[in-house]
Amino acid sequence: MTRKKPSEPSEIIDALRTNLQLLGELAVRYEVSTKPSRRNGHVVTVSSPHDVHALLRDEMAELAQEQLRVLLLDKRNPLAGQRVIYQGTVSECAIRPAEVLRPAVVEGMPHLIVAHNHPSGDPTPSPEDIRATRELQRSCKLLGVDLLDHVVIGGDHFSSIKDLGHID
């Protein structure tokens, strides 16, 4: 079978988006992760939304599609790992609490932080972001996992759904 080479810039962009979505699905399916628990020989501790933004900004700020990640934290909030849970579209990333919580439950992590990006660059949480976070917090409580925050990254800026008063 011969493949037609993309000739238009829009066809190339569509092909790249398809590939990114497939890579995101494979990362979720095979639990591919990055474990940035050490930087320059030091343990990374996440204690604020600023820390989350500093950790993820370079990787997530310029993504063309929404991506949802979970940061897994041990008892005193040293970063034990992070997982890409979903790769969405340019404007949305639907979540299922069971998929978001799976890494924390499987690895016995007591705390987690959820982070996702807004490709538009505006980190203002949408009503859907807030609703999904509240649903996720209820699920976390049932499983004995603390949802510490949900940080929305928009370029060089971020919003904390907890700091905005939408979760405990």
Coordinates of C-alpha atoms in Angstrom, one line a residue:
M1 CA 0.0 0.0 0.0
T2 CA 1.4 3.4 -0.9
R3 CA 0.8 6.3 1.3
K4 CA 0.0 9.7 -0.1
K5 CA 2.4 12.3 1.1
P6 CA 0.7 15.4 2.7
S7 CA 1.1 18.3 0.4
E8 CA -0.8 21.1 2.1
P9 CA 0.3 22.6 5.5
S10 CA -3.1 21.8 6.9
E11 CA -2.7 18.2 6.0
I12 CA 0.6 18.1 7.8
I13 CA -0.9 19.7 10.8
D14 CA -3.8 17.2 10.8
A15 CA -1.3 14.3 10.5
L16 CA 0.7 15.7 13.5
R17 CA -2.4 16.1 15.6
T18 CA -3.4 12.5 14.8
N19 CA 0.1 11.3 15.8
L20 CA 0.0 13.3 19.0
Q21 CA -3.3 11.9 19.9
L22 CA -2.1 8.3 19.2
L23 CA 1.0 8.9 21.3
G24 CA -1.1 10.2 24.1
E25 CA -3.4 7.1 23.9
L26 CA -0.4 4.8 23.9
A27 CA 1.2 6.6 26.9
V28 CA -2.1 6.1 28.8
R29 CA -2.5 2.4 27.7
Y30 CA 1.0 1.4 28.5
E31 CA 1.4 3.7 31.5
V32 CA 4.4 5.4 30.0
S33 CA 5.5 8.1 32.4
T34 CA 8.2 10.5 33.2
K35 CA 9.5 10.4 36.8
P36 CA 11.1 13.7 37.4
S37 CA 11.6 13.1 41.1
R38 CA 15.1 14.5 41.0
R39 CA 16.5 17.6 39.4
N40 CA 20.2 18.3 39.6
G41 CA 20.5 15.6 42.2
H42 CA 17.8 17.2 44.5
V43 CA 14.4 15.8 45.3
V44 CA 11.6 17.9 43.8
T45 CA 9.0 19.0 46.3
V46 CA 5.7 20.4 45.1
S47 CA 4.2 22.7 47.6
S48 CA 2.3 25.3 45.6
P49 CA 0.7 26.0 42.2
H50 CA 3.9 28.0 41.4
D51 CA 5.9 24.8 41.8
V52 CA 3.5 22.9 39.5
H53 CA 3.7 25.6 36.8
A54 CA 7.5 25.8 37.1
L55 CA 7.7 22.0 36.7
L56 CA 5.4 21.6 33.7
R57 CA 5.4 25.0 31.9
D58 CA 8.2 24.1 29.4
E59 CA 6.5 20.9 28.4
M60 CA 2.9 21.9 28.4
A61 CA 2.6 25.7 27.7
E62 CA 3.0 25.4 23.9
L63 CA 1.1 22.1 23.3
A64 CA -1.4 22.4 20.4
Q65 CA -3.9 20.2 22.2
E66 CA -5.1 19.9 25.8
Q67 CA -3.2 17.4 27.9
L68 CA -4.1 16.2 31.4
R69 CA -1.3 15.1 33.7
V70 CA -1.3 13.7 37.3
L71 CA 1.5 14.5 39.7
L72 CA 1.9 11.8 42.3
L73 CA 3.1 13.0 45.6
D74 CA 4.3 11.1 48.7
K75 CA 3.5 12.0 52.3
R76 CA 5.4 15.3 52.5
N77 CA 4.8 16.2 48.9
P78 CA 8.1 15.0 47.2
L79 CA 7.3 14.3 43.6
A80 CA 7.2 10.6 43.1
G81 CA 6.2 10.8 39.4
Q82 CA 3.9 12.2 36.8
R83 CA 1.7 10.5 34.3
V84 CA 0.1 11.8 31.1
I85 CA -3.5 10.6 31.5
Y86 CA -5.3 12.2 28.5
Q87 CA -4.4 13.9 25.3
G88 CA -7.4 15.9 24.2
T89 CA -8.3 18.3 21.4
V90 CA -7.5 21.9 20.9
S91 CA -10.4 22.9 23.2
E92 CA -11.2 20.0 25.5
C93 CA -10.0 17.0 27.4
A94 CA -12.8 14.9 28.8
I95 CA -11.8 13.0 32.0
R96 CA -13.0 9.9 33.8
P97 CA -12.1 9.9 37.5
A98 CA -11.1 6.2 37.5
E99 CA -8.4 6.9 34.9
V100 CA -7.1 9.9 36.7
L101 CA -6.9 8.1 40.0
R102 CA -5.5 4.8 38.8
P103 CA -1.8 5.7 39.1
A104 CA -2.2 7.0 42.7
V105 CA -4.2 3.9 43.7
V106 CA -1.9 1.4 42.0
E107 CA 1.3 3.1 43.4
G108 CA -0.1 3.8 46.8
M109 CA 0.4 7.6 46.6
P110 CA -1.6 9.6 49.2
H111 CA -1.6 12.9 47.3
L112 CA -2.1 14.0 43.8
I113 CA -2.2 17.2 41.8
V114 CA -4.0 17.4 38.4
A115 CA -2.7 19.8 35.8
H116 CA -3.8 20.5 32.3
N117 CA -3.1 23.1 29.7
H118 CA -5.2 25.5 27.7
P119 CA -3.7 25.9 24.2
S120 CA -5.4 29.3 23.9
G121 CA -2.9 30.6 26.5
D122 CA -5.8 31.7 28.8
P123 CA -5.5 29.8 32.1
T124 CA -8.9 30.7 33.3
P125 CA -10.7 27.4 34.3
S126 CA -13.8 26.7 32.4
P127 CA -17.1 25.7 34.1
E128 CA -16.4 22.2 32.8
D129 CA -12.9 22.3 34.4
I130 CA -14.5 23.2 37.7
R131 CA -17.2 20.6 37.5
A132 CA -14.8 17.9 36.6
T133 CA -12.5 18.9 39.4
R134 CA -15.3 18.7 42.0
E135 CA -16.3 15.3 40.7
L136 CA -12.7 14.2 40.9
Q137 CA -12.4 15.5 44.5
R138 CA -15.4 13.4 45.5
S139 CA -13.9 10.3 43.9
C140 CA -10.6 11.0 45.7
K141 CA -12.3 11.2 49.1
L142 CA -13.9 7.8 48.5
L143 CA -10.6 6.2 47.8
G144 CA -8.6 8.0 50.5
V145 CA -6.5 10.1 48.1
D146 CA -6.0 13.8 48.7
L147 CA -6.6 16.0 45.6
L148 CA -4.3 18.9 46.5
D149 CA -5.0 21.1 43.5
H150 CA -5.9 21.3 39.8
V151 CA -3.6 23.7 38.0
V152 CA -4.5 25.1 34.6
I153 CA -1.5 26.2 32.5
G154 CA -1.9 28.8 29.8
G155 CA 1.5 29.8 28.4
D156 CA 3.4 31.7 31.0
H157 CA 0.4 32.0 33.3
F158 CA -1.6 29.5 35.4
S159 CA -4.6 29.3 37.6
S160 CA -5.2 27.2 40.7
I161 CA -8.7 25.8 41.0
K162 CA -8.1 25.4 44.8
D163 CA -6.8 29.0 45.2
L164 CA -9.9 30.2 43.3
G165 CA -12.0 28.5 46.0
H166 CA -13.7 25.8 43.9
I167 CA -12.4 22.8 45.9
D168 CA -11.4 22.2 49.6

